[in-house]
Amino acid sequence: MSRESTWKELEAYNEHEQFYLTLHLARQDPVFFRQFLAGLDKEQLYHKKLIVPEIQGSWMPVHMDESMVTGSLDQDEIIVYKHNRYTPVFRHAHTFFEMVYVLRGSCRQTFGDREFTLNEGCFNIITPLTEHSISVFDDSLVLNILISGKVFQDAFYSLLRFSNTISTFLNQSLYLYEQSSWMIADTDRDPRIRDLVLDLTEMSGSAKPFKAMALNALLTLIFAGILQDHEAGISFPKKPFSGDETILKMIARIEQDYKTVYLQQLADDFGFSASYVSRLIKKKTGKSFTDIVQGIRFNKARHLLETCDDSIAVIAQNTGFENLEHFSRQFKKRYGISPGSYRTAVRSGEAFPVPDQEKQPVTLSA
């Protein structure tokens, strides 16, 4: 499929958009609107995932996890889909990262009591558990790029391990529960980035081999393009973390060298004692140095178990564990199941609860 074909497909009104446009027009006549609502079946609305706020029991995904989105983030790392035009506005939050991109026109977004317009060529990057809403009530084309939280660190390892505006924001959201839960990147309608987004959209809907690899590469190119040519267009709702930036540099270093990093080594690199670094990390993140390192290692190990056919011994070695026995023992202690059984069960469609320490962001203290 060419970019032109992808664009035309996005322009066409799908079944949901046709319904929402009819609903929007019906609201303009109170009598007709009551008749229209009376003819709707809430069970059908729920089954088709159609949102009608006036009908209790219709689809209303206020708290969205990765299994509730179009496609399934349980199976794909990245999913791109069009925000259906004329969808009734509703506040919601989700467990995954989201990038909103305005391909054409504009949209209105709300976070708390703050509302603003996102214009053509702009991205809005939203961290997990952030309540927000979006409004598109014209022919604008707005894309939602959904990124699974459980593979985020692995997919964007090359981005997170270097110091830049985006990696600082994302590392803060992953480890420090940064004050800014979203950021805007204005690409000034950059056609190169627009074309990359169209390629990402096309790849997301395909069944091509090495799809996940291609999606990760395309999104990394988009981030690189933003940083290379539009870093000045990045803004935050609040001033980014203004405390001791040493902790942010330490987090980036841990992310970069998670396989081999040791506390004493980290302390030596920054010119501090190991005890001071240990206290600093605990004070600023609420987690110990070991907690953070192990969390990164286990996240990456789980991703490899789910997506590649390497032996468990190789996965243990590639994620920084001492040996297979140590990895298997610690994995079972953390998840209640052996690595081999986890791989078999996940690939057969079973879901496993994520431990609280991996779901909850770390609270930043002043």
Short mmCIF file of C-alpha atoms in Angstrom, two decimals:
data_model
loop_
_atom_site.label_atom_id
_atom_site.label_comp_id
_atom_site.label_asym_id
_atom_site.label_seq_id
_atom_site.Cartn_x
_atom_site.Cartn_y
_atom_site.Cartn_z
CA MET A 1 0.00 0.00 0.00
CA SER A 2 1.37 3.44 -0.95
CA ARG A 3 1.26 6.54 1.24
CA GLU A 4 -1.40 7.93 -1.09
CA SER A 5 -3.53 4.82 -0.56
CA THR A 6 -3.04 5.02 3.21
CA TRP A 7 -4.12 8.67 3.15
CA LYS A 8 -7.25 7.90 1.11
CA GLU A 9 -8.14 5.06 3.47
CA LEU A 10 -7.83 7.41 6.44
CA GLU A 11 -9.96 10.07 4.70
CA ALA A 12 -12.86 7.67 4.10
CA TYR A 13 -15.55 7.64 6.81
CA ASN A 14 -15.68 4.21 8.46
CA GLU A 15 -18.79 2.66 10.03
CA HIS A 16 -18.12 4.20 13.46
CA GLU A 17 -17.57 7.67 12.02
CA GLN A 18 -20.78 7.48 10.01
CA PHE A 19 -22.68 6.55 13.16
CA TYR A 20 -21.03 9.32 15.20
CA LEU A 21 -21.71 11.93 12.51
CA THR A 22 -25.38 10.92 12.50
CA LEU A 23 -25.42 11.13 16.31
CA HIS A 24 -23.79 14.57 16.19
CA LEU A 25 -26.33 15.90 13.69
CA ALA A 26 -29.24 14.35 15.61
CA ARG A 27 -28.25 16.32 18.73
CA GLN A 28 -29.12 19.53 16.91
CA ASP A 29 -32.86 18.68 17.01
CA PRO A 30 -34.04 17.69 20.55
CA VAL A 31 -37.18 15.91 19.31
CA PHE A 32 -35.39 13.92 16.64
CA PHE A 33 -32.55 13.19 19.08
CA ARG A 34 -34.93 11.57 21.58
CA GLN A 35 -36.38 9.44 18.80
CA PHE A 36 -32.90 8.51 17.60
CA LEU A 37 -31.84 7.40 21.09
CA ALA A 38 -35.02 5.38 21.53
CA GLY A 39 -34.13 3.33 18.46
CA LEU A 40 -30.71 2.30 19.74
CA ASP A 41 -29.93 -1.05 21.40
CA LYS A 42 -27.40 -0.72 24.23
CA GLU A 43 -26.21 -4.30 23.82
CA GLN A 44 -25.47 -3.68 20.15
CA LEU A 45 -23.71 -0.45 21.04
CA TYR A 46 -21.53 -2.26 23.55
CA HIS A 47 -20.80 -5.11 21.16
CA LYS A 48 -19.73 -2.70 18.40
CA LYS A 49 -17.84 -0.50 20.90
CA LEU A 50 -19.92 2.58 20.12
CA ILE A 51 -19.94 5.39 22.67
CA VAL A 52 -23.29 7.08 23.40
CA PRO A 53 -23.02 8.84 26.79
CA GLU A 54 -26.80 9.28 27.06
CA ILE A 55 -27.38 5.51 27.05
CA GLN A 56 -26.21 3.77 30.19
CA GLY A 57 -24.56 0.47 29.37
CA SER A 58 -23.15 1.52 26.01
CA TRP A 59 -19.41 1.28 25.43
CA MET A 60 -17.50 3.67 27.70
CA PRO A 61 -13.79 2.76 28.05
CA VAL A 62 -12.90 5.10 30.92
CA HIS A 63 -10.01 2.93 32.11
CA MET A 64 -8.38 1.20 29.16
CA ASP A 65 -5.87 -1.61 29.37
CA GLU A 66 -3.90 -3.09 26.52
CA SER A 67 -6.53 -5.69 25.58
CA MET A 68 -9.29 -3.09 24.99
CA VAL A 69 -7.83 -1.20 22.05
CA THR A 70 -8.28 -1.74 18.33
CA GLY A 71 -6.16 -4.77 17.50
CA SER A 72 -4.41 -5.89 20.66
CA LEU A 73 -1.38 -4.47 22.37
CA ASP A 74 -1.07 -7.88 24.02
CA GLN A 75 0.13 -9.10 20.62
CA ASP A 76 1.65 -6.00 19.00
CA GLU A 77 4.09 -3.53 20.51
CA ILE A 78 2.73 -0.58 18.53
CA ILE A 79 -0.72 0.01 17.06
CA VAL A 80 -1.76 3.01 14.96
CA TYR A 81 -5.38 3.87 14.33
CA LYS A 82 -7.42 6.89 13.35
CA HIS A 83 -9.33 8.72 16.07
CA ASN A 84 -12.90 8.39 14.82
CA ARG A 85 -14.22 11.82 13.90
CA TYR A 86 -17.29 13.07 15.79
CA THR A 87 -16.72 10.59 18.64
CA PRO A 88 -18.48 11.96 21.77
CA VAL A 89 -15.96 13.49 24.15
CA PHE A 90 -15.16 11.35 27.18
CA ARG A 91 -12.38 11.42 29.76
CA HIS A 92 -10.28 8.31 29.95
CA ALA A 93 -6.90 6.93 30.97
CA HIS A 94 -4.94 3.89 29.86
CA THR A 95 -2.09 1.65 30.90
CA PHE A 96 0.01 2.26 27.79
CA PHE A 97 1.85 5.18 26.24
CA GLU A 98 -0.01 7.16 23.56
CA MET A 99 1.16 9.56 20.88
CA VAL A 100 -1.54 11.70 19.28
CA TYR A 101 -0.50 13.05 15.85
CA VAL A 102 -2.50 15.55 13.79
CA LEU A 103 -2.13 14.50 10.17
CA ARG A 104 -4.53 17.17 8.90
CA GLY A 105 -6.49 19.98 10.56
CA SER A 106 -6.56 20.14 14.36
CA CYS A 107 -8.11 18.67 17.50
CA ARG A 108 -8.95 19.83 21.01
CA GLN A 109 -7.41 18.07 23.99
CA THR A 110 -8.15 18.34 27.70
CA PHE A 111 -5.96 17.41 30.66
CA GLY A 112 -7.54 18.22 34.01
CA ASP A 113 -8.75 21.82 33.77
CA ARG A 114 -6.41 22.66 30.87
CA GLU A 115 -7.70 22.64 27.30
CA PHE A 116 -5.72 23.43 24.17
CA THR A 117 -5.68 22.99 20.39
CA LEU A 118 -3.26 20.55 18.78
CA ASN A 119 -2.53 21.70 15.22
CA GLU A 120 -1.42 19.93 12.07
CA GLY A 121 2.03 18.37 12.39
CA CYS A 122 1.95 18.26 16.20
CA PHE A 123 2.48 15.25 18.45
CA ASN A 124 1.15 14.93 21.97
CA ILE A 125 2.95 12.21 23.96
CA ILE A 126 0.85 10.99 26.91
CA THR A 127 2.18 8.79 29.70
CA PRO A 128 0.21 5.88 31.23
CA LEU A 129 -2.58 6.59 33.76
CA THR A 130 -2.96 10.23 32.59
CA GLU A 131 -6.64 11.22 32.37
CA HIS A 132 -7.44 13.16 29.20
CA SER A 133 -9.98 13.63 26.40
CA ILE A 134 -9.86 14.50 22.71
CA SER A 135 -12.34 16.26 20.41
CA VAL A 136 -12.48 15.99 16.60
CA PHE A 137 -15.72 17.42 15.17
CA ASP A 138 -14.74 18.17 11.57
CA ASP A 139 -12.82 16.50 8.74
CA SER A 140 -9.47 16.67 10.54
CA LEU A 141 -7.39 13.50 10.53
CA VAL A 142 -5.92 12.57 13.92
CA LEU A 143 -3.92 9.40 14.57
CA ASN A 144 -3.45 7.55 17.86
CA ILE A 145 -0.13 5.72 18.18
CA LEU A 146 -0.36 3.27 21.08
CA ILE A 147 2.82 1.82 22.58
CA SER A 148 2.72 -1.11 24.97
CA GLY A 149 4.13 -0.19 28.36
CA LYS A 150 5.63 -3.62 28.97
CA VAL A 151 7.93 -3.38 25.94
CA PHE A 152 8.49 0.37 25.90
CA GLN A 153 11.95 0.27 27.45
CA ASP A 154 13.14 -2.49 25.14
CA ALA A 155 11.66 -0.98 21.97
CA PHE A 156 13.22 2.43 22.65
CA TYR A 157 16.44 1.38 24.32
CA SER A 158 18.51 3.38 21.80
CA LEU A 159 16.50 6.52 22.60
CA LEU A 160 16.29 6.19 26.38
CA ARG A 161 19.98 5.57 26.93
CA PHE A 162 21.04 8.93 25.49
CA SER A 163 20.42 12.29 27.13
CA ASN A 164 17.90 14.37 25.19
CA THR A 165 14.65 16.23 25.78
CA ILE A 166 12.40 13.27 24.95
CA SER A 167 14.42 10.64 26.83
CA THR A 168 14.51 12.85 29.92
CA PHE A 169 10.71 13.20 29.81
CA LEU A 170 10.17 9.47 29.26
CA ASN A 171 12.72 8.33 31.84
CA GLN A 172 11.10 10.64 34.38
CA SER A 173 7.71 9.12 33.65
CA LEU A 174 9.12 5.58 33.87
CA TYR A 175 11.16 6.03 37.04
CA LEU A 176 10.42 9.33 38.74
CA TYR A 177 6.71 9.91 38.10
CA GLU A 178 7.63 13.31 36.67
CA GLN A 179 5.32 16.26 37.18
CA SER A 180 4.63 16.54 33.42
CA SER A 181 2.41 13.66 32.34
CA TRP A 182 2.37 14.78 28.71
CA MET A 183 4.46 16.76 26.26
CA ILE A 184 3.89 18.41 22.87
CA ALA A 185 6.25 18.29 19.91
CA ASP A 186 5.46 20.68 17.07
CA THR A 187 7.12 19.47 13.84
CA ASP A 188 5.97 22.53 11.85
CA ARG A 189 4.17 20.28 9.36
CA ASP A 190 7.44 18.55 8.47
CA PRO A 191 6.62 16.41 5.36
CA ARG A 192 9.42 13.94 6.16
CA ILE A 193 7.95 13.15 9.56
CA ARG A 194 4.43 13.09 8.11
CA ASP A 195 5.54 10.46 5.59
CA LEU A 196 7.15 8.38 8.35
CA VAL A 197 3.84 8.48 10.26
CA LEU A 198 2.00 7.30 7.14
CA ASP A 199 4.52 4.45 6.78
CA LEU A 200 4.00 3.59 10.45
CA THR A 201 0.24 3.55 9.93
CA GLU A 202 0.49 1.28 6.91
CA MET A 203 2.89 -1.10 8.65
CA SER A 204 0.66 -1.27 11.74
CA GLY A 205 -2.23 -2.60 9.67
CA SER A 206 -0.15 -5.10 7.72
CA ALA A 207 0.76 -8.73 8.34
CA LYS A 208 4.29 -8.46 6.99
CA PRO A 209 7.17 -10.47 8.46
CA PHE A 210 9.38 -8.59 10.92
CA LYS A 211 6.52 -6.16 11.47
CA ALA A 212 7.46 -5.37 15.08
CA MET A 213 11.05 -4.63 14.09
CA ALA A 214 9.89 -2.29 11.32
CA LEU A 215 7.44 -0.47 13.61
CA ASN A 216 10.12 0.10 16.25
CA ALA A 217 12.54 1.38 13.61
CA LEU A 218 9.98 3.77 12.11
CA LEU A 219 9.02 5.22 15.48
CA THR A 220 12.68 5.63 16.40
CA LEU A 221 13.16 7.56 13.13
CA ILE A 222 10.22 9.79 14.03
CA PHE A 223 11.72 10.54 17.45
CA ALA A 224 15.12 11.17 15.84
CA GLY A 225 13.55 13.58 13.34
CA ILE A 226 11.85 15.51 16.13
CA LEU A 227 15.12 15.79 18.07
CA GLN A 228 17.22 16.70 15.01
CA ASP A 229 14.99 19.38 13.51
CA HIS A 230 12.26 20.32 15.97
CA GLU A 231 13.62 20.07 19.53
CA ALA A 232 12.85 23.77 19.97
CA GLY A 233 9.19 22.93 19.33
CA ILE A 234 8.94 20.61 22.35
CA SER A 235 6.95 21.96 25.28
CA PHE A 236 5.59 20.69 28.60
CA PRO A 237 2.50 21.61 30.66
CA LYS A 238 4.76 22.27 33.61
CA LYS A 239 8.42 22.97 33.95
CA PRO A 240 10.29 19.64 33.80
CA PHE A 241 11.90 18.30 36.93
CA SER A 242 14.16 21.06 38.22
CA GLY A 243 15.81 19.20 41.08
CA ASP A 244 19.25 17.66 41.09
CA GLU A 245 19.77 16.52 37.48
CA THR A 246 22.38 14.05 38.66
CA ILE A 247 19.63 11.55 39.43
CA LEU A 248 18.33 11.78 35.86
CA LYS A 249 21.80 11.15 34.47
CA MET A 250 22.15 8.17 36.80
CA ILE A 251 18.84 6.73 35.59
CA ALA A 252 19.97 7.14 31.97
CA ARG A 253 23.24 5.37 32.79
CA ILE A 254 21.41 2.49 34.48
CA GLU A 255 19.12 2.20 31.44
CA GLN A 256 22.14 2.13 29.14
CA ASP A 257 24.29 -0.34 31.11
CA TYR A 258 21.60 -2.42 32.85
CA LYS A 259 23.30 -5.73 31.99
CA THR A 260 26.55 -4.97 33.78
CA VAL A 261 26.08 -1.88 35.95
CA TYR A 262 27.05 -2.08 39.64
CA LEU A 263 26.41 0.44 42.39
CA GLN A 264 30.11 1.04 43.07
CA GLN A 265 30.80 1.52 39.37
CA LEU A 266 27.96 4.03 39.08
CA ALA A 267 29.23 5.88 42.15
CA ASP A 268 32.78 6.00 40.79
CA ASP A 269 31.59 7.35 37.43
CA PHE A 270 29.79 10.23 39.16
CA GLY A 271 32.46 10.88 41.78
CA PHE A 272 30.43 9.87 44.84
CA SER A 273 30.57 7.13 47.42
CA ALA A 274 28.38 4.06 46.92
CA SER A 275 26.47 4.77 50.11
CA TYR A 276 25.66 8.32 48.97
CA VAL A 277 24.42 7.13 45.56
CA SER A 278 22.33 4.44 47.24
CA ARG A 279 20.67 7.00 49.54
CA LEU A 280 20.16 9.50 46.68
CA ILE A 281 18.41 6.96 44.43
CA LYS A 282 16.20 5.76 47.28
CA LYS A 283 15.30 9.33 48.29
CA LYS A 284 14.50 10.53 44.77
CA THR A 285 12.73 7.46 43.39
CA GLY A 286 11.45 5.50 46.38
CA LYS A 287 13.23 2.44 44.96
CA SER A 288 16.64 0.99 45.63
CA PHE A 289 19.35 0.75 43.01
CA THR A 290 18.80 -3.01 42.86
CA ASP A 291 15.02 -2.61 42.44
CA ILE A 292 15.51 -0.39 39.39
CA VAL A 293 18.15 -2.58 37.75
CA GLN A 294 16.17 -5.77 38.36
CA GLY A 295 13.00 -4.16 37.07
CA ILE A 296 14.69 -3.27 33.78
CA ARG A 297 16.24 -6.73 33.45
CA PHE A 298 12.97 -8.55 34.12
CA ASN A 299 10.98 -6.34 31.74
CA LYS A 300 13.45 -7.08 28.95
CA ALA A 301 13.57 -10.78 29.81
CA ARG A 302 9.77 -11.06 29.70
CA HIS A 303 9.72 -9.34 26.32
CA LEU A 304 12.32 -11.75 24.92
CA LEU A 305 10.46 -14.77 26.30
CA GLU A 306 7.32 -13.56 24.55
CA THR A 307 8.82 -12.57 21.21
CA CYS A 308 11.93 -14.61 20.38
CA ASP A 309 12.94 -18.26 20.28
CA ASP A 310 16.31 -17.96 22.01
CA SER A 311 16.94 -20.48 24.75
CA ILE A 312 16.16 -19.38 28.29
CA ALA A 313 19.87 -19.62 29.10
CA VAL A 314 20.69 -17.17 26.30
CA ILE A 315 17.93 -14.80 27.44
CA ALA A 316 19.27 -14.91 30.98
CA GLN A 317 22.76 -14.07 29.75
CA ASN A 318 21.52 -11.30 27.42
CA THR A 319 19.61 -9.55 30.20
CA GLY A 320 22.39 -9.48 32.77
CA PHE A 321 21.55 -12.39 35.08
CA GLU A 322 24.38 -14.39 36.64
CA ASN A 323 23.34 -17.73 35.23
CA LEU A 324 20.30 -19.75 34.19
CA GLU A 325 19.66 -21.12 37.67
CA HIS A 326 19.73 -17.67 39.27
CA PHE A 327 17.47 -16.24 36.56
CA SER A 328 14.93 -19.07 36.83
CA ARG A 329 14.81 -18.86 40.62
CA GLN A 330 14.37 -15.08 40.67
CA PHE A 331 11.83 -15.13 37.82
CA LYS A 332 9.65 -17.67 39.62
CA LYS A 333 9.92 -15.71 42.86
CA ARG A 334 8.77 -12.54 41.08
CA TYR A 335 6.04 -13.95 38.83
CA GLY A 336 5.07 -17.25 40.49
CA ILE A 337 5.91 -19.27 37.39
CA SER A 338 9.07 -20.56 35.71
CA PRO A 339 10.42 -18.76 32.60
CA GLY A 340 9.66 -21.78 30.41
CA SER A 341 6.09 -22.11 31.65
CA TYR A 342 5.62 -18.35 31.28
CA ARG A 343 6.74 -18.46 27.63
CA THR A 344 4.44 -21.40 26.86
CA ALA A 345 1.42 -19.89 28.61
CA VAL A 346 1.78 -16.38 27.14
CA ARG A 347 2.13 -17.74 23.63
CA SER A 348 -1.02 -19.76 24.12
CA GLY A 349 -2.93 -16.62 25.01
CA GLU A 350 -2.88 -16.62 28.81
CA ALA A 351 -2.46 -13.32 30.65
CA PHE A 352 -0.46 -12.88 33.84
CA PRO A 353 -0.85 -10.14 36.42
CA VAL A 354 2.08 -7.74 36.57
CA PRO A 355 3.56 -7.28 40.06
CA ASP A 356 2.69 -4.00 41.73
CA GLN A 357 6.29 -2.78 41.61
CA GLU A 358 6.18 -2.92 37.80
CA LYS A 359 2.78 -1.23 37.44
CA GLN A 360 3.21 1.72 39.72
CA PRO A 361 5.33 4.74 38.79
CA VAL A 362 7.91 5.79 41.30
CA THR A 363 7.04 8.80 43.44
CA LEU A 364 9.53 11.63 43.11
CA SER A 365 10.43 13.45 46.30
CA ALA A 366 11.84 16.93 46.39
#
